[in-house]
Amino acid sequence: MRHTYFTKGRGQGAFCCLFGWMLLAAISLRAQPSLVKDVFPVRNEPVSSVALNGKLYFAAAAAGTGVELWQSDLNGANMALVKDIVTGTGSANPSQFTLVGSTLYFVADGGLHKSDGTGPGTILVKRFSVAPADITPVNGTLYFAASAGGAGVELWKSNGTAAGTVLVKDINPGAGSADPGSLVNLNGTLLFAATDNTRGRELWKSNGTAAGTTPVADIFPGTSTDPDSPEPNSSSPGDLTAFDGQVYFAAFTPDYGRELWASDGTTGGTRLVADLLYVSEPDHIISSIPRRFVVINDALYFVAWAEQTEVEKIFRIDDNSSEPLQVGGATPIRYYAGAEVTDMEVINGILYYGSYSYTPSAGAAIGLRSLSGSTDQFIRSFGQNETAIGEFTNVNGTLYFAADNGKTGVEVWRSDGTPEGTAALPEVNPGPGDANPAGLFGIGKTLYFTTAYGTGTPALWKYDLTIPPTTAIRINAGGPAHTVIEYVEAPFDEYAGDYFGDDAYFSGGNTGSSTSYTDVYDPTLYQSYRWGVFSYNIPVQPGSYSVVLHFAEPHWGDRAPGGAGSRKFNVNAEGTRRLTEYDIFARAGGAMQVVKETLTVNVTDGTLNLNFLKGTADNPVVSALEVIPAGVANHAPVLAEIPNQGLSAGQTLSFTASATDEDGDALTYSLVNPPPGAGINPTTGAFTWPHTRAGSFEVTVKVTDNGTPAFADTETFLVCSGPRVDLAVLGSTECNVAPGTTSFMGTVTVKNAERGVQYEVWGGRGTYQRYSEPQFGNGGDLVITFPFTAQVNAPETYTFYVEATFCSTAATLSQAARAVLVPPLAAPTAAGKHIRSGQTATLTASSTQTGVTTYRWYSAATGRLLFTGATFTTPVLTATTTYHVAAAADRCESPGTVVTVTVSATGGPTAFRVNAGGNAFSTLDARGFSADAYFAGGTVSAATTLGIAGTADDYLYQTGRHGASFAYNFPTGNGAYDVVLHFAETYFGNVAPGGVGSRKFHVNLEGARKLTDYDIFARAGGALRVAQETFRVNVTDGTLNVAFLKGTADNPAVKAIEVLP
């Protein structure tokens, strides 16, 4: 039995005016695909943009910046950078946009950020060693998985402040990770999947406290029986989705496989909902693997395998007491053939999805369908090619996706949920070739996607949807609207193809009909026709169109004797003869046989004119017309391959790049981010570069045509003369190492490792052997791990070197890495003090343990780090105060010793505190630093926003003063004073390469040399780390003079100064 879908019958010409007006409105402007050239938005999951206070916020890149936070109006226009979080061309890569009230939270540059929509109001909340993931708000508090402070990836929460961003619980204690995932809010309680040190991956819940973070149910208890991997069993809950007071998810058990479960957050309320794919064989487990959960209009939908032949179906649950009901899903092309749901998108309460099935013998069945409630509706098929539809995205209530109807190649399509409203947008790659658009997403009313067409490498394209896209106009000449049935897809379904509207835009002629069948699957389109002398005058925008004329001889050789020569007529398009003495019977090979003619027509006046004129026999006749926008007409140039080049520093590299262009366009050559001194002739492609630097360099040559739109091609090649040796190298520190001989996994990080260069770790202590297998750089940081054995009794330092090999040249990087192994440290000795109110106290810590290098002083009240060094001068005290001090070696420290300063009487002079190069600032322990003052000479240093190790008062060390020589002169009056100098190296090893030895300078106090060739990097143990020096000075002339003098490397620099009586 044959079925015809979406066919509407109307009287001939009855819909002409209304249909014509609607089409005219739809095509009044033409939205063509175009390359993005200025601001490049980035697709993010689960959302690419969020609306806040009438603006859209999203991630994007532009010239001069990496991927940063941008904003636009709600249509996606008037884009503007909100804040360049990682300045320059580096990228912060904002993602995981989450709104809580009027605050936007997101992850960028490894940390949690928040924004009120302004640059100054966009700030870092907290940085992490493993960036936050799966951000989920619960009652105004953000929960997420992250790692910081030496713990693994664990559950954190944040109220939007640094102090309120804390670890909820170290579920898998130590360096192990609980890896919380699939976080979901169930009526104010957080549920998630996690792993602790006794169970496998199971269901957990949290109320935001450590005590209230507990396992819900051990669904798959016990331990694996595999002797090679005796680990705890895991049910691995996934896709947690809150619905009707419970959380639904997929989980595995050995009895049922991976099936549908639900929980109300209690052990007793955690249950198997349904075993959707049951097999009666006792030793054979098969899983339905529920996934893609989504709640729509008070019902839960999900996808699962429903047959052993791997057919994906869609199920619905109405409430927590109902069983899953199969309501839709993929349709197999044959019995026992597999079928899958290729993509899904919810728009205005309707679930759209793609269906795909393929077998080598039967071909493919591909369709777009929708689910509304329990009503499964077919929308359109997409031929029998092997390309599934996908890349679904919702832009302003319209579905956009990538598909191939067997005629256009893989292009961008849209659908409003009806067959007549489902059509391809103007093609990126005209004709049957593929554009292969990927990563479709919307920002406001602009649709973005990537394609390699035209450039050879993936590039960002867009459709401006404020200009309605022109889609094809299809007319059933002489007949009513009809959706063409193209083929039988599955045993029980016929699927429809293109939609042809009622006869419209005609002038003159008559209509006719025939009941004869043609040689096509659906003959309806050819059983009506317009004949006589007539024309079609179709309103379109100026541009190029493909006009497809459908013919089938309805009379001669069918209802009356005749054949070739019985009907001959002419067709003009835009006043130009395109078909002369056209004979349908002869061209098609018989009566009621289909033949199509495709004409390329350029329209300049807004109306496409087609005239059907008498020839030498009978009258013209036509069955249907299609007017299809030609899409992008330009073709990309092709740049010839450029081989890698090897030469020595000091040589000049020269060659001529060459390219071809199918359209004969003028070509312009250029370089992308060229190395210093390199150049290319824009007309001839002649390249020259006096190669003066050692190392390996990527050079990219680009050729651009002058077509519309302009297309380009690039070729990247390597110029190598041995590897760079000036890269920064980082080591690692292990604390609380048990004394004796121990095996370790060492870690060495090569910063900005060169692409294609081979790196190996050598060294140790007292030996020089290879410790790691060769690894290759990729342009970013390269982390190399390797085993080694160490003897640890006191803090031990093992030195490792990195050998780099490239272009058959091996060299050792200039900077070595340290592996520091520190045994447990004993608490230091430190005595308390008794002072009068208004005075400061100088406290000293000491230790007899070998290897202690410094001491760290903390506030007992807040736990904040106050000072690093053996001698700590307190702020002015008015009440008895308690401190903790710990002995430290590298990054490790001992338990704390309590030190009490007892305050009894009043009195004491005022201290001087200056924030060098910065504004006034109050520390967490209430020490007030004034804005920069009392200085003579020097320059304010460029500020940094990065965190500073060894202090809770980062801002004090993010500004500074530097110069060849400068001084501070404090009007102290006569007497003895403690001078505390605060340092942090924020330039070398951070902004620029360098480290130990890059900066060395002198400091004089009251004319006496106190620091000679002082090296901040060496003293602090690296960049972005605190170093402090304290000196007792006697002033006799009423002014305390602090002089900073040039040493043997670079210039002096200081972050803050305290002068304490």
CSV table of N, CA and C in Angstrom, one decimal, residues 30 104 318 350 412 431 495 815 847 897 944 1037:
chain,number,residue,atom,x,y,z
A,30,ARG,N,18.5,38.3,0.6
A,30,ARG,CA,19.2,37.1,0.5
A,30,ARG,C,20.3,37.0,1.5
A,104,LEU,N,27.3,36.5,36.1
A,104,LEU,CA,27.7,35.5,35.1
A,104,LEU,C,29.0,34.8,35.6
A,318,ASP,N,6.3,9.6,32.3
A,318,ASP,CA,5.4,10.7,32.6
A,318,ASP,C,5.5,11.1,34.1
A,350,ILE,N,9.2,20.8,21.5
A,350,ILE,CA,9.2,19.7,20.5
A,350,ILE,C,10.6,19.2,20.4
A,412,VAL,N,24.2,23.3,4.9
A,412,VAL,CA,23.4,23.7,6.0
A,412,VAL,C,21.9,23.7,5.6
A,431,GLY,N,26.4,23.0,-6.1
A,431,GLY,CA,26.4,21.8,-6.8
A,431,GLY,C,26.5,20.6,-5.9
A,495,TYR,N,8.9,7.8,2.7
A,495,TYR,CA,9.4,9.1,3.1
A,495,TYR,C,9.3,10.1,2.0
A,815,GLN,N,68.5,25.4,30.9
A,815,GLN,CA,67.9,25.4,32.3
A,815,GLN,C,67.7,23.9,32.7
A,847,SER,N,65.6,25.9,63.7
A,847,SER,CA,65.5,24.5,63.7
A,847,SER,C,66.8,23.9,63.5
A,897,THR,N,54.3,25.6,65.1
A,897,THR,CA,54.6,25.9,66.5
A,897,THR,C,53.8,27.2,66.9
A,944,THR,N,50.8,42.7,37.3
A,944,THR,CA,50.3,41.3,36.9
A,944,THR,C,49.0,41.0,37.6
A,1037,ASP,N,70.0,60.9,61.5
A,1037,ASP,CA,69.7,62.2,60.9
A,1037,ASP,C,68.3,62.5,60.7
